[in-house]
Amino acid sequence: MQDGNTIEQTGMLRRLSPAHFRKLVGLCDHLRDIPARVAVSTAGEEIGVSLLLLDGLMGRHISDRDNRRRRLVALEVPGDFVDLHSMPLGRLDHDVTAMSDVRLAVFKHDVLKDLVRTDPEMAIALWGLTLVDAAIHRHWAYRVSAMRAMERLANFICEMEDRLALCGRADAESYALPLTQADLGDASGMTAVHVNRGLRDLREAGCCTISQGRVTIHNREKLQQIGYYQPDFLYLHDIPEGEDPAAPGRAIART
Amino acid sequence: MQDGNTIEQTGMLRRLSPAHFRKLVGLCDHLRDIPARVAVSTAGEEIGVSLLLLDGLMGRHISDRDNRRRRLVALEVPGDFVDLHSMPLGRLDHDVTAMSDVRLAVFKHDVLKDLVRTDPEMAIALWGLTLVDAAIHRHWAYRVSAMRAMERLANFICEMEDRLALCGRADAESYALPLTQADLGDASGMTAVHVNRGLRDLREAGCCTISQGRVTIHNREKLQQIGYYQPDFLYLHDIPEGEDPAAPGRAIART
DNA sequence: CGGAGCGTTGAGCAACGTCAAAAGACGTGG
DNA sequence: CCACGTCTTTTGACGTTGCTCAACGCTCCG
């Protein structure tokens, strides 16, 4: 977990201007810690707050009505606004769950609504955050629809590296990814057993290893090639230059 | 094609208040007709206008760098703002193509930006449109990741019926869907050959037929059951009641 | 020490892709 | 009007991918 209680401008939050960021942070109602595997909200229920992820991983799941065939449709990293979209929408079409121990900054919808009503530039900036989110959704739909098992895994590992590096959670050749192989299957549209075989293939190809919740990348070029990885969907060019204080020495790929 | 040049408040546009709708329509720069299969914009290029679809179908495609493995990641129906998200983002991560002959209303980004800067409520309303869009993306990711071929097709057919009915393009048991089986495969993550077999299965199960660009539904309950269809992701409850003038006598399922 | 969750591997099977062929639909030019 | 080429739909045969079921070892934790 992160030290201290300050909210740092990292990850997706770097898309906001420093002034917008400070203004937003000032409106945080409180911080909240949630243990791994706990659901924060459920599809369909009324929601009154939005959550900014400060540390850990959160997931968004869709299931059928019997709670079978549960799938990850999004995975949030620190700096992501997990359910900002619940503010205009009021309720959600998916569940929100802590995938690891997480720390959250809680924002009341009333306060956020006041903010966007009085500060149109801020509204556009926050809107933009949800639009990058949508681009990531499209990427997930494409990945699952157009790629094979090993390719999907490679692509997913590349995506998570870029996004975690952007928020200072990745070093030069490894990063923490506290997910089980069943989680990876939920995210990649395959069974845990087949995830296991896919990861073995990637390992034997000399690309990367996953062990004890940590991804180690041995051959990034080959991994990106196998996963047909092109990070355009992350709109990294829109992020101001400058070292992320939490990520010394790790450059973000800019295609 | 639609008669006349008026822009009617139908489909997703019904989420806007009548006042917001009228204000928006007044800002339309011009109308534009585009023939089937023509690309309107390409991934990565700078975009200066957003397009509101008035009639026909438009698709959003992602491909890999060799233009192979092209997939549909979204399909727009009349009343949808095809690329409203290009206004805050500036460029897109996907192509935009006319799937049929289409009529579009063109809005300049400069004008839209002025609008959202001076009218926060309008900004929130337009933001909301892109959020429903994102919910549909999640649904597509879920469908392709959690369902089998026949189920995906059934689910897709149900989705299109609801969305086309909402904009008055569906009658009681059939609607026009000018897509080839290859298109359906692009949208559902399978080959055209397998689409053909899946449609045959649905036909032989007495659910629906697709012929000459028209879907006819013979047993909606069974179709929805096979496709595990639950239209929550469309947020239909947020749409004001009242007969759509273009859709007399066709009720929208409200779960 | 025992149980639960996770990772790993094997064997067999179902779903889906690939390749190929043929027939129908449709527009174009003669 | 017909002949032609092209695109689409349809079907068969066969190969591959990924799922299912099962078993076993490992680690963690009560």
CSV table of C-alpha atoms (C1' of nucleotides) in Angstrom, one decimal, chain C residues 2-30:
chain,number,residue,atom,x,y,z
C,2,DG,C1',-6.3,-30.8,7.7
C,3,DG,C1',-8.7,-28.0,4.5
C,4,DA,C1',-9.0,-24.5,1.0
C,5,DG,C1',-7.3,-22.1,-2.8
C,6,DC,C1',-4.1,-22.0,-6.5
C,7,DG,C1',-1.0,-23.7,-10.1
C,8,DT,C1',0.1,-27.5,-13.2
C,9,DT,C1',-0.6,-31.3,-16.2
C,10,DG,C1',-3.0,-35.1,-19.0
C,11,DA,C1',-6.8,-37.2,-21.8
C,12,DG,C1',-10.8,-36.7,-24.4
C,13,DC,C1',-14.2,-33.9,-26.6
C,14,DA,C1',-16.9,-30.0,-28.5
C,15,DA,C1',-16.7,-25.7,-30.7
C,16,DC,C1',-14.9,-23.1,-34.1
C,17,DG,C1',-11.7,-22.1,-38.1
C,18,DT,C1',-9.9,-23.2,-42.7
C,19,DC,C1',-10.4,-24.7,-47.2
C,20,DA,C1',-13.1,-25.7,-51.0
C,21,DA,C1',-17.0,-25.9,-54.0
C,22,DA,C1',-21.3,-24.6,-55.8
C,23,DA,C1',-25.5,-22.0,-56.2
C,24,DG,C1',-28.1,-17.7,-55.8
C,25,DA,C1',-28.4,-12.4,-55.9
C,26,DC,C1',-27.2,-8.4,-58.2
C,27,DG,C1',-25.4,-4.9,-60.9
C,28,DT,C1',-23.0,-3.8,-65.4
C,29,DG,C1',-22.1,-3.6,-70.1
C,30,DG,C1',-23.1,-5.3,-74.5
